Amino acid sequence: MGKRVALEGNEAVAEAMRQINPDVVAAYPITPSTEIVQNFAQFVSDGQVDTNFVAVESEHSAMSACLAAAVAGGRVMNATSANGLALMWEILYIVSSMRQPVILTVVNRALSGNINIHCDHSDSMGARDTGWVQIFAEDVQEAYDNLLQAVAIGESMDVRLPVMSCLDGFLLSHSYELLEVESDEAVREWVGPYKPLNPMLDISDPKTFGPLDLYDYYFEHKRSQLDAYPPAKEAIIAEGKRFGEAFGREYGLLEEFMTEDADFVMVALGSTCGAIRDVVQGLRDNGVKAGLLKVRAFRPFPAEEIAAALQGASAVAVLDRSASYGAHAGPLYAEVTSALYSYGKQVPTNNYIYGLGGREILPDDLEQAFGDLQKVAESGQPAEPVSFLGLRE
Amino acid sequence: MSRHYPPDAKWHEMERGGIIPQAGNATEYTVGGWRNEHPVRDNECCIDCLFCWIYCPDVAVHIKDESVKYQGFSSDHCKGCGICAAVCPKDCIEMVPGGEFQPDEPGQSEEE
Ligand code: SF4
Ligand code: SF4
């Protein structure tokens, strides 16, 4: 039986890692994810896990050690934030190219400069093309549940991809919430033992790993990597369902809140979805048909599913907690509108950039955005494609 | 048995993750053409410590009965990097200008 406890996001993630009991954790601390590794190191030193814990000298080394341990044939986990993730960049691509299901918790934090330790999504968004599955949590319960599912998704035999389980820095990592923590036995049974695929340490069947790959084979290898993402979408759905059957909390690629008959839909990632839910409820109480479309899986991007979910809307607001410098809009907006275009749906869509470097987003800001959508729908004219919520201007 | 995919292998016919399902295929990739100087060993001075053999990054130092003496270097695989000369504790290997091994040197081509 699970138990109901109050934990910070970081504590909940460390608890999930303890229950998963990975073979190797190689990590380097960085705010706001430090406590995950710190608490896990305590579990190692107290003998509560069998993990080989490698204290490395940088995040580049951390991800390199994780890659090596995964290629050798182990279940491998790690945690980082912002500049730490940036320092892993080179190896992130190699891990996904080599199809190693390394699991990385990313506690989202603004990338420098100027230096800032608070939440935004610039770190994960910068890594959106690295080939990792990316799942965002709305609250601490989801941060815990997502990490367990990340293992099952990444290790699915037809997927074998690394997974980033993302949670908002401080807003979730350092906030206490009541959550359901499942029993160690139930978690271990649900996650199951690690099944290595082509482990390098299987010396009875030697293979060549990471060879020179030029114009003669590289293109074919990259095409083969692209083939992993449709099964990854299937695995997110299947494991979310299997999780629901075991623990009563079901997950998917998206979560739709009051979207079915909604005229005005807000699309967002992460903890802000909690505030949007509240605002949507308030608007509904006043007769406004508002809805929330939470994007849980950003990679692989559920383009077709998003287009279908926005089918009936008369105006849409996409919230981006990061900017894409030099692009015409934020990254989530660019992908959502591209999905609408690709699946033949025309709907006026506004982009709001908010919350950079931990700037608060308040219900008033969200109500204002919903107000814009009503005007857009009435006039049939889209507003400014990009505007800002919570900015002094 | 071929140790790599045929040149016309399609993307879905190849192992995922860029893995080559066989090992030892570096022997099929020759770097001898990179060489602009080549190693020459003085067999009188060599003590058969095998440092050159183990340090050579291209397995181009041939060995027989645990001895490198009187064995050739591989003309196909020696890239002329000079590591063997640098690690030899007795300074028995000299890097000589020119890519070609000469027949009177103990380094003429000998393929496995
Ligand atoms: S120079 Fe020496 S170490 Fe370098 S490839 Fe040739 S034999 Fe090997
Ligand atoms: S390193 Fe020098 S002494 Fe040792 S085996 Fe090679 S040539 Fe001989």
Coordinates of C-alpha atoms and ligand atoms in Angstrom, one line a residue:
Chain A
M1 CA 0.0 0.0 0.0
G2 CA 1.1 3.5 -0.7
K3 CA 1.3 6.2 1.9
R4 CA 0.3 9.8 1.9
V5 CA 3.2 12.0 2.8
A6 CA 4.3 15.6 2.5
L7 CA 7.5 15.9 0.4
E8 CA 9.4 18.6 -1.6
G9 CA 9.6 17.9 -5.3
N10 CA 13.3 17.1 -4.9
E11 CA 12.7 14.7 -2.0
A12 CA 9.9 12.9 -4.0
V13 CA 12.3 12.4 -7.0
A14 CA 15.1 11.1 -4.7
E15 CA 12.5 8.7 -3.1
A16 CA 11.5 7.4 -6.5
M17 CA 15.2 6.9 -7.4
R18 CA 15.7 5.0 -4.1
Q19 CA 12.8 2.7 -5.0
I20 CA 14.0 2.2 -8.5
N21 CA 17.5 1.4 -7.2
P22 CA 19.4 2.0 -10.4
D23 CA 22.8 0.4 -11.1
V24 CA 24.7 3.6 -11.6
V25 CA 24.1 7.3 -10.7
A26 CA 26.9 9.7 -11.9
A27 CA 26.0 13.3 -11.0
Y28 CA 27.3 16.7 -10.2
P29 CA 25.3 19.1 -8.1
I30 CA 23.6 22.3 -9.3
T31 CA 20.8 24.4 -7.8
P32 CA 17.9 23.7 -7.8
S33 CA 18.4 20.0 -8.4
T34 CA 21.2 19.6 -5.8
E35 CA 19.0 18.0 -3.1
I36 CA 18.0 15.1 -5.4
V37 CA 21.6 13.9 -5.7
Q38 CA 22.4 14.9 -2.1
N39 CA 19.5 12.8 -0.7
F40 CA 20.3 9.9 -3.0
A41 CA 24.0 10.0 -2.0
Q42 CA 22.7 9.6 1.6
F43 CA 20.7 6.5 0.6
V44 CA 23.9 5.1 -1.0
S45 CA 25.9 5.7 2.1
D46 CA 23.2 4.3 4.4
G47 CA 23.1 1.1 2.3
Q48 CA 19.5 1.6 1.2
V49 CA 20.3 1.1 -2.4
D50 CA 22.9 -1.0 -4.3
T51 CA 23.8 1.8 -6.7
N52 CA 27.3 2.5 -7.8
F53 CA 27.4 6.3 -7.1
V54 CA 30.1 8.2 -9.1
A55 CA 30.9 11.7 -7.9
V56 CA 32.3 13.3 -11.0
E57 CA 34.0 16.7 -11.6
S58 CA 31.5 18.2 -14.0
E59 CA 28.2 17.6 -15.8
H60 CA 30.0 16.7 -19.0
S61 CA 31.7 14.0 -17.1
A62 CA 28.5 13.0 -15.3
M63 CA 26.7 12.4 -18.6
S64 CA 29.8 10.7 -20.1
A65 CA 29.9 8.3 -17.1
C66 CA 26.2 7.7 -17.4
L67 CA 26.5 6.9 -21.1
A68 CA 29.4 4.5 -20.5
A69 CA 27.5 2.7 -17.7
A70 CA 24.5 2.4 -19.9
V71 CA 26.4 1.0 -22.8
A72 CA 28.1 -1.4 -20.5
G73 CA 24.6 -2.7 -19.6
G74 CA 23.3 -0.9 -16.5
R75 CA 20.2 1.0 -15.5
V76 CA 21.4 4.6 -15.1
M77 CA 20.0 7.8 -13.6
N78 CA 21.1 11.4 -13.0
A79 CA 19.7 14.8 -12.2
T80 CA 20.6 18.4 -13.2
S81 CA 19.5 21.9 -14.0
A82 CA 20.1 24.8 -16.4
N83 CA 23.9 25.3 -17.0
G84 CA 24.5 21.8 -15.8
L85 CA 22.3 20.5 -18.6
A86 CA 24.0 22.9 -21.0
L87 CA 27.4 21.4 -20.1
M88 CA 26.0 17.9 -20.9
W89 CA 24.9 19.0 -24.4
E90 CA 27.5 17.1 -26.4
I91 CA 26.9 13.8 -24.6
L92 CA 23.0 14.2 -24.7
Y93 CA 23.1 13.7 -28.4
I94 CA 25.4 10.7 -28.1
V95 CA 23.2 9.0 -25.5
S96 CA 20.1 9.2 -27.7
S97 CA 22.0 8.3 -30.9
M98 CA 23.3 5.2 -29.1
R99 CA 19.7 4.5 -28.0
Q100 CA 20.6 4.2 -24.3
P101 CA 17.7 4.6 -21.9
V102 CA 19.4 6.9 -19.4
I103 CA 16.9 8.7 -17.1
L104 CA 17.7 12.3 -16.3
T105 CA 15.6 14.5 -13.9
V106 CA 15.8 18.1 -15.1
V107 CA 14.8 20.6 -12.5
N108 CA 14.0 23.5 -14.8
R109 CA 16.0 26.7 -14.2
A110 CA 16.8 29.7 -16.4
L111 CA 20.0 29.6 -18.4
S112 CA 22.5 32.4 -17.8
G113 CA 23.1 35.2 -18.5
N114 CA 22.5 37.1 -16.4
I115 CA 23.0 34.4 -13.8
N116 CA 19.6 33.3 -12.3
I117 CA 18.7 30.2 -10.4
H118 CA 14.9 30.3 -10.7
C119 CA 12.5 28.6 -12.9
D120 CA 12.0 28.8 -16.6
H121 CA 12.1 26.2 -19.4
S122 CA 15.1 27.6 -21.4
D123 CA 17.2 24.6 -20.3
S124 CA 14.9 21.8 -21.4
M125 CA 13.8 23.8 -24.5
G126 CA 17.4 24.2 -25.6
A127 CA 17.7 20.5 -25.4
R128 CA 14.5 19.8 -27.4
D129 CA 16.4 18.5 -30.5
T130 CA 18.8 16.3 -28.6
G131 CA 16.7 13.2 -29.2
W132 CA 15.6 12.7 -25.6
V133 CA 12.0 12.1 -24.6
Q134 CA 10.8 15.1 -22.5
I135 CA 8.0 14.9 -20.0
F136 CA 6.9 17.8 -17.8
A137 CA 5.3 17.6 -14.4
E138 CA 2.5 19.8 -13.1
D139 CA 2.9 19.0 -9.4
V140 CA 5.0 17.0 -7.0
Q141 CA 2.9 13.9 -7.4
E142 CA 3.5 14.0 -11.1
A143 CA 7.2 14.5 -10.6
Y144 CA 7.3 11.3 -8.6
D145 CA 4.9 9.4 -11.0
N146 CA 6.7 10.6 -14.1
L147 CA 10.1 9.4 -13.0
L148 CA 8.8 5.9 -12.5
Q149 CA 7.1 6.0 -15.9
A150 CA 10.2 7.5 -17.5
V151 CA 12.1 4.3 -16.7
A152 CA 9.4 2.1 -18.3
I153 CA 9.0 4.3 -21.3
G154 CA 12.8 4.6 -22.1
E155 CA 13.4 0.9 -21.5
S156 CA 10.5 -0.3 -23.7
M157 CA 12.2 -2.6 -26.2
D158 CA 10.9 -0.8 -29.3
V159 CA 11.8 2.6 -27.8
R160 CA 15.2 2.4 -26.0
L161 CA 15.6 6.2 -25.7
P162 CA 16.8 8.4 -22.9
V163 CA 14.2 10.4 -21.0
M164 CA 14.2 13.8 -19.3
S165 CA 11.7 14.0 -16.5
C166 CA 11.2 17.8 -16.0
L167 CA 9.9 19.7 -13.0
D168 CA 9.8 23.4 -12.4
G169 CA 12.7 24.6 -10.2
F170 CA 11.7 25.9 -6.8
L171 CA 8.0 26.0 -7.7
L172 CA 8.0 22.2 -7.5
S173 CA 11.5 21.2 -6.4
H174 CA 11.4 23.2 -3.2
S175 CA 7.6 23.1 -2.5
Y176 CA 6.1 20.7 0.0
E177 CA 3.0 18.9 -1.3
L178 CA 1.0 16.0 -0.1
L179 CA 1.4 13.1 -2.4
E180 CA 0.9 9.3 -2.6
V181 CA 4.2 7.4 -2.4
E182 CA 3.8 3.8 -3.4
S183 CA 5.4 1.0 -1.5
D184 CA 8.9 -0.1 -2.4
E185 CA 7.6 -3.6 -3.5
A186 CA 4.8 -2.2 -5.7
V187 CA 7.2 0.2 -7.4
R188 CA 9.9 -2.5 -8.0
E189 CA 7.3 -4.8 -9.3
W190 CA 5.9 -2.1 -11.6
V191 CA 9.2 -0.9 -12.9
G192 CA 10.6 -4.5 -13.2
P193 CA 14.3 -5.6 -13.5
Y194 CA 16.5 -3.9 -16.1
K195 CA 16.7 -5.8 -19.4
P196 CA 19.9 -4.7 -21.2
L197 CA 20.0 -4.7 -25.0
N198 CA 23.4 -5.3 -26.6
P199 CA 25.4 -4.7 -23.4
M200 CA 29.0 -4.1 -24.1
L201 CA 30.1 -6.3 -21.2
D202 CA 28.5 -9.3 -22.9
I203 CA 31.9 -10.5 -24.1
S204 CA 30.5 -13.7 -25.5
D205 CA 28.9 -11.6 -28.3
P206 CA 31.3 -8.7 -29.0
K207 CA 30.0 -5.7 -31.0
T208 CA 31.4 -2.4 -32.2
F209 CA 30.0 0.7 -30.4
G210 CA 30.2 4.3 -31.5
P211 CA 32.4 3.7 -34.6
L212 CA 33.4 6.3 -37.1
D213 CA 30.3 6.9 -39.2
L214 CA 30.8 9.1 -42.3
Y215 CA 28.7 9.9 -45.4
D216 CA 28.4 6.2 -46.1
Y217 CA 26.2 5.1 -43.2
Y218 CA 25.5 8.1 -40.9
F219 CA 22.4 9.2 -42.8
E220 CA 20.9 5.7 -42.5
H221 CA 21.6 5.6 -38.8
K222 CA 19.9 9.0 -38.2
R223 CA 16.9 7.8 -40.2
S224 CA 16.7 4.7 -38.0
Q225 CA 16.8 6.9 -34.9
L226 CA 13.8 8.9 -36.2
D227 CA 11.9 5.6 -36.2
A228 CA 12.1 5.5 -32.4
Y229 CA 9.8 8.4 -31.7
P230 CA 6.4 7.1 -32.9
P231 CA 6.9 4.0 -30.6
A232 CA 7.9 6.4 -27.8
K233 CA 4.6 8.1 -28.1
E234 CA 2.8 4.8 -27.9
A235 CA 4.9 3.8 -24.9
I236 CA 4.0 7.1 -23.1
I237 CA 0.3 6.2 -23.6
A238 CA 0.7 2.5 -22.7
E239 CA 2.8 3.0 -19.6
G240 CA 0.6 5.9 -18.5
K241 CA -2.4 3.5 -18.7
R242 CA -0.5 0.7 -17.0
F243 CA 0.5 3.1 -14.2
G244 CA -3.2 4.1 -13.8
E245 CA -4.2 0.4 -13.5
A246 CA -1.6 -0.2 -10.8
F247 CA -1.8 3.0 -8.8
G248 CA -5.0 4.8 -9.9
R249 CA -3.4 7.8 -11.5
E250 CA -3.5 7.5 -15.3
Y251 CA -1.4 9.6 -17.7
G252 CA -1.2 10.4 -21.4
L253 CA 0.6 12.6 -23.9
L254 CA -1.7 15.5 -23.0
E255 CA -4.2 16.3 -20.4
E256 CA -7.4 18.1 -21.4
F257 CA -9.3 20.1 -18.8
M258 CA -12.7 21.3 -19.9
T259 CA -11.6 21.5 -23.5
E260 CA -14.4 19.5 -25.0
D261 CA -16.8 22.4 -25.6
A262 CA -14.3 25.2 -25.0
D263 CA -14.2 28.3 -27.1
F264 CA -10.9 29.5 -25.6
V265 CA -8.1 27.1 -24.8
M266 CA -4.8 27.8 -23.1
V267 CA -1.9 25.5 -23.9
A268 CA 1.0 25.2 -21.4
L269 CA 3.6 23.1 -19.8
G270 CA 4.5 22.4 -16.2
S271 CA 3.4 23.9 -12.9
T272 CA 1.6 26.9 -14.4
C273 CA -1.1 24.4 -15.5
G274 CA -2.3 24.3 -11.9
A275 CA -2.9 28.1 -11.9
I276 CA -4.6 27.9 -15.3
R277 CA -6.9 25.1 -14.0
D278 CA -8.1 27.5 -11.3
V279 CA -8.6 30.4 -13.7
V280 CA -10.5 28.2 -16.1
Q281 CA -12.8 27.0 -13.3
G282 CA -13.5 30.6 -12.3
L283 CA -14.3 31.6 -15.9
R284 CA -16.6 28.6 -16.3
D285 CA -18.4 29.7 -13.2
N286 CA -19.0 33.0 -15.0
G287 CA -20.3 31.4 -18.2
V288 CA -17.0 31.7 -20.2
K289 CA -16.2 28.5 -22.1
A290 CA -12.5 28.3 -21.2
G291 CA -10.3 25.2 -21.2
L292 CA -6.7 24.0 -20.6
L293 CA -4.6 21.8 -22.7
K294 CA -1.7 20.6 -20.7
V295 CA 1.2 19.3 -22.8
R296 CA 2.7 16.5 -20.7
A297 CA 5.0 15.1 -23.3
F298 CA 6.9 17.7 -25.3
R299 CA 9.1 15.1 -27.0
P300 CA 8.0 13.2 -28.9
F301 CA 5.7 16.1 -29.8
P302 CA 2.0 15.0 -29.9
A303 CA 1.3 17.2 -33.0
E304 CA -1.7 15.2 -34.3
E305 CA -3.3 14.9 -30.8
I306 CA -2.9 18.6 -30.1
A307 CA -4.5 19.5 -33.4
A308 CA -7.4 17.2 -32.6
A309 CA -7.8 18.6 -29.1
L310 CA -7.9 22.2 -30.4
Q311 CA -10.4 21.2 -33.2
G312 CA -13.4 23.1 -31.7
A313 CA -11.7 26.1 -30.2
S314 CA -12.3 29.6 -31.6
A315 CA -9.1 31.1 -30.2
V316 CA -6.0 29.6 -28.6
A317 CA -3.3 31.0 -26.3
V318 CA 0.0 29.2 -26.1
L319 CA 2.1 30.0 -23.0
D320 CA 5.9 29.8 -23.3
R321 CA 8.2 29.8 -20.3
S322 CA 11.2 30.4 -22.5
A323 CA 12.1 32.5 -25.5
S324 CA 13.6 31.2 -28.7
Y325 CA 16.0 34.0 -29.6
G326 CA 15.8 34.9 -33.3
A327 CA 12.7 32.8 -33.9
H328 CA 9.3 34.5 -34.6
A329 CA 7.8 33.1 -31.4
G330 CA 8.3 30.9 -28.4
P331 CA 9.1 27.2 -28.9
L332 CA 5.8 25.7 -27.7
Y333 CA 3.8 28.2 -29.9
A334 CA 5.9 27.4 -32.9
E335 CA 5.2 23.7 -32.5
V336 CA 1.6 24.0 -31.7
T337 CA 0.8 26.3 -34.6
S338 CA 2.9 24.1 -36.9
A339 CA 0.8 21.1 -35.7
L340 CA -2.5 23.0 -36.5
Y341 CA -1.2 23.9 -39.9
S342 CA 0.0 20.3 -40.6
Y343 CA -3.3 18.8 -39.7
G344 CA -5.4 21.4 -41.5
K345 CA -6.8 23.5 -38.7
Q346 CA -7.0 27.3 -38.8
V347 CA -7.5 28.9 -35.5
P348 CA -6.3 32.3 -34.3
T349 CA -3.5 31.6 -31.8
N350 CA -1.7 34.0 -29.5
N351 CA 1.7 33.5 -28.0
Y352 CA 2.5 34.6 -24.5
I353 CA 6.0 34.5 -23.1
Y354 CA 5.9 34.6 -19.3
G355 CA 7.8 33.6 -16.2
L356 CA 11.4 34.0 -17.4
G357 CA 13.9 33.7 -14.6
G358 CA 11.3 32.8 -12.1
R359 CA 9.0 35.8 -12.6
E360 CA 5.6 35.1 -11.0
I361 CA 2.6 34.4 -13.1
L362 CA -0.6 35.5 -11.4
P363 CA -4.3 34.6 -12.0
D364 CA -4.8 38.2 -13.2
D365 CA -2.3 37.7 -16.0
L366 CA -4.0 34.5 -17.1
E367 CA -7.5 36.1 -17.0
Q368 CA -6.1 39.0 -19.2
A369 CA -4.9 36.4 -21.7
F370 CA -8.3 34.7 -21.8
G371 CA -9.8 38.2 -22.2
D372 CA -7.6 38.8 -25.3
L373 CA -8.8 35.5 -26.7
Q374 CA -12.5 36.6 -26.4
K375 CA -11.6 39.8 -28.4
V376 CA -9.7 37.9 -31.0
A377 CA -12.6 35.5 -31.5
E378 CA -15.1 38.4 -31.8
S379 CA -13.0 40.4 -34.2
G380 CA -11.7 37.4 -36.1
Q381 CA -8.3 39.2 -36.1
P382 CA -5.4 37.7 -34.3
A383 CA -3.7 39.9 -31.7
E384 CA 0.0 40.6 -31.7
P385 CA 1.4 37.1 -32.3
V386 CA 3.8 37.4 -29.3
S387 CA 3.1 39.3 -26.1
F388 CA 4.3 39.0 -22.5
L389 CA 2.6 38.3 -19.2
G390 CA 4.0 39.7 -16.0
L391 CA 6.5 42.0 -17.7
R392 CA 6.9 45.6 -16.7
E393 CA 6.2 47.4 -20.0
Chain B
M1 CA 32.6 -13.3 -42.8
S2 CA 32.2 -9.6 -43.5
R3 CA 32.6 -7.5 -40.3
H4 CA 30.5 -4.6 -41.5
Y5 CA 27.3 -3.9 -43.4
P6 CA 27.4 -4.1 -47.2
P7 CA 27.6 -0.6 -48.8
D8 CA 24.0 -0.9 -50.1
A9 CA 22.5 -1.7 -46.6
K10 CA 19.2 0.2 -46.1
W11 CA 18.5 2.1 -42.9
H12 CA 16.0 -0.4 -41.6
E13 CA 18.4 -3.3 -42.2
M14 CA 20.9 -1.9 -39.7
E15 CA 21.1 -2.4 -35.9
R16 CA 19.8 0.6 -34.1
G17 CA 22.1 2.8 -32.0
G18 CA 24.8 2.9 -34.7
I19 CA 26.1 -0.5 -33.4
I20 CA 27.9 -2.8 -35.8
P21 CA 26.9 -6.3 -34.7
Q22 CA 30.4 -7.6 -35.2
A23 CA 33.6 -6.7 -33.5
G24 CA 37.1 -6.3 -34.9
N25 CA 36.1 -4.5 -38.1
A26 CA 38.8 -1.8 -37.6
T27 CA 41.0 -4.2 -39.6
E28 CA 39.0 -3.4 -42.6
Y29 CA 39.6 0.3 -42.3
T30 CA 43.1 1.2 -43.5
V31 CA 45.0 4.3 -42.5
G32 CA 48.4 3.5 -44.0
G33 CA 47.8 6.2 -46.6
W34 CA 48.0 8.8 -43.9
R35 CA 51.7 8.0 -43.2
N36 CA 54.4 10.4 -44.1
E37 CA 57.0 8.9 -41.8
H38 CA 57.4 5.3 -40.7
P39 CA 58.9 3.5 -37.8
V40 CA 62.2 1.5 -38.1
R41 CA 63.2 -0.7 -35.2
D42 CA 66.7 -1.7 -34.2
N43 CA 66.3 -5.4 -33.4
E44 CA 69.6 -5.6 -31.6
C45 CA 68.5 -3.0 -29.0
C46 CA 64.9 -4.3 -28.6
I47 CA 64.2 -6.1 -25.3
D48 CA 60.7 -7.3 -26.3
C49 CA 59.0 -5.4 -23.6
L50 CA 56.0 -5.2 -26.0
F51 CA 55.2 -1.6 -25.0
C52 CA 55.1 -0.6 -28.7
W53 CA 52.8 -3.5 -29.4
I54 CA 50.3 -2.6 -26.7
Y55 CA 50.4 1.2 -27.2
C56 CA 50.0 1.2 -31.0
P57 CA 46.5 2.6 -31.6
D58 CA 46.1 0.7 -34.9
V59 CA 47.4 -2.7 -33.9
A60 CA 50.1 -2.2 -36.6
V61 CA 53.0 -3.7 -34.6
H62 CA 53.0 -7.4 -35.5
I63 CA 53.9 -10.0 -32.9
K64 CA 54.8 -13.7 -33.0
D65 CA 55.5 -16.0 -30.0
E66 CA 55.3 -13.0 -27.7
S67 CA 58.1 -11.2 -29.6
V68 CA 58.0 -8.2 -31.9
K69 CA 61.6 -8.8 -33.0
Y70 CA 61.9 -9.6 -36.7
Q71 CA 58.2 -9.0 -37.3
G72 CA 57.0 -6.3 -39.7
F73 CA 54.8 -3.3 -39.1
S74 CA 51.6 -3.3 -41.0
S75 CA 51.8 -1.2 -44.1
D76 CA 48.0 -1.0 -44.3
H77 CA 47.5 0.0 -40.6
C78 CA 50.5 2.0 -39.5
K79 CA 49.5 5.7 -39.8
G80 CA 53.0 6.9 -38.8
C81 CA 51.9 8.5 -35.5
G82 CA 55.2 7.8 -33.7
I83 CA 53.6 6.5 -30.5
C84 CA 55.6 3.3 -30.7
A85 CA 58.8 5.3 -30.9
A86 CA 57.7 7.6 -28.0
V87 CA 56.9 4.8 -25.6
C88 CA 59.9 2.5 -26.3
P89 CA 61.9 2.5 -23.1
K90 CA 65.2 1.7 -25.0
D91 CA 64.7 4.2 -27.8
C92 CA 65.0 1.4 -30.3
I93 CA 62.4 2.8 -32.8
E94 CA 63.2 5.7 -35.0
M95 CA 60.6 7.5 -37.2
V96 CA 62.1 7.8 -40.6
P97 CA 60.8 10.4 -43.2
G98 CA 58.8 8.9 -46.0
G99 CA 55.6 6.8 -46.1
E100 CA 57.1 3.7 -47.7
F101 CA 58.6 0.9 -45.6
Q102 CA 61.9 -0.2 -47.3
P103 CA 62.5 -3.9 -48.0
D104 CA 65.8 -3.9 -46.0
E105 CA 64.1 -2.5 -42.9
P106 CA 62.4 -4.7 -40.3
G107 CA 59.2 -2.9 -41.1
Q108 CA 58.1 -4.1 -44.5
S109 CA 54.5 -4.7 -45.1
E110 CA 53.2 -8.0 -43.7
E111 CA 49.4 -8.4 -43.6
E112 CA 47.6 -10.6 -41.2
Ligands
SF4_1 S1 53.9 4.7 -35.9 FE1 54.0 3.0 -34.5 S2 52.4 3.4 -33.0 FE2 51.9 4.7 -34.8 S3 50.6 3.4 -36.1 FE3 52.7 3.0 -36.8 S4 53.3 1.2 -35.6 FE4 51.5 2.0 -34.6
SF4_2 S1 58.9 -0.8 -27.1 FE1 61.0 -0.9 -27.9 S2 62.0 -2.5 -26.6 FE2 59.9 -2.7 -26.2 S3 59.3 -4.3 -27.7 FE3 58.9 -2.3 -28.7 S4 60.8 -1.9 -29.9 FE4 61.3 -3.5 -28.4

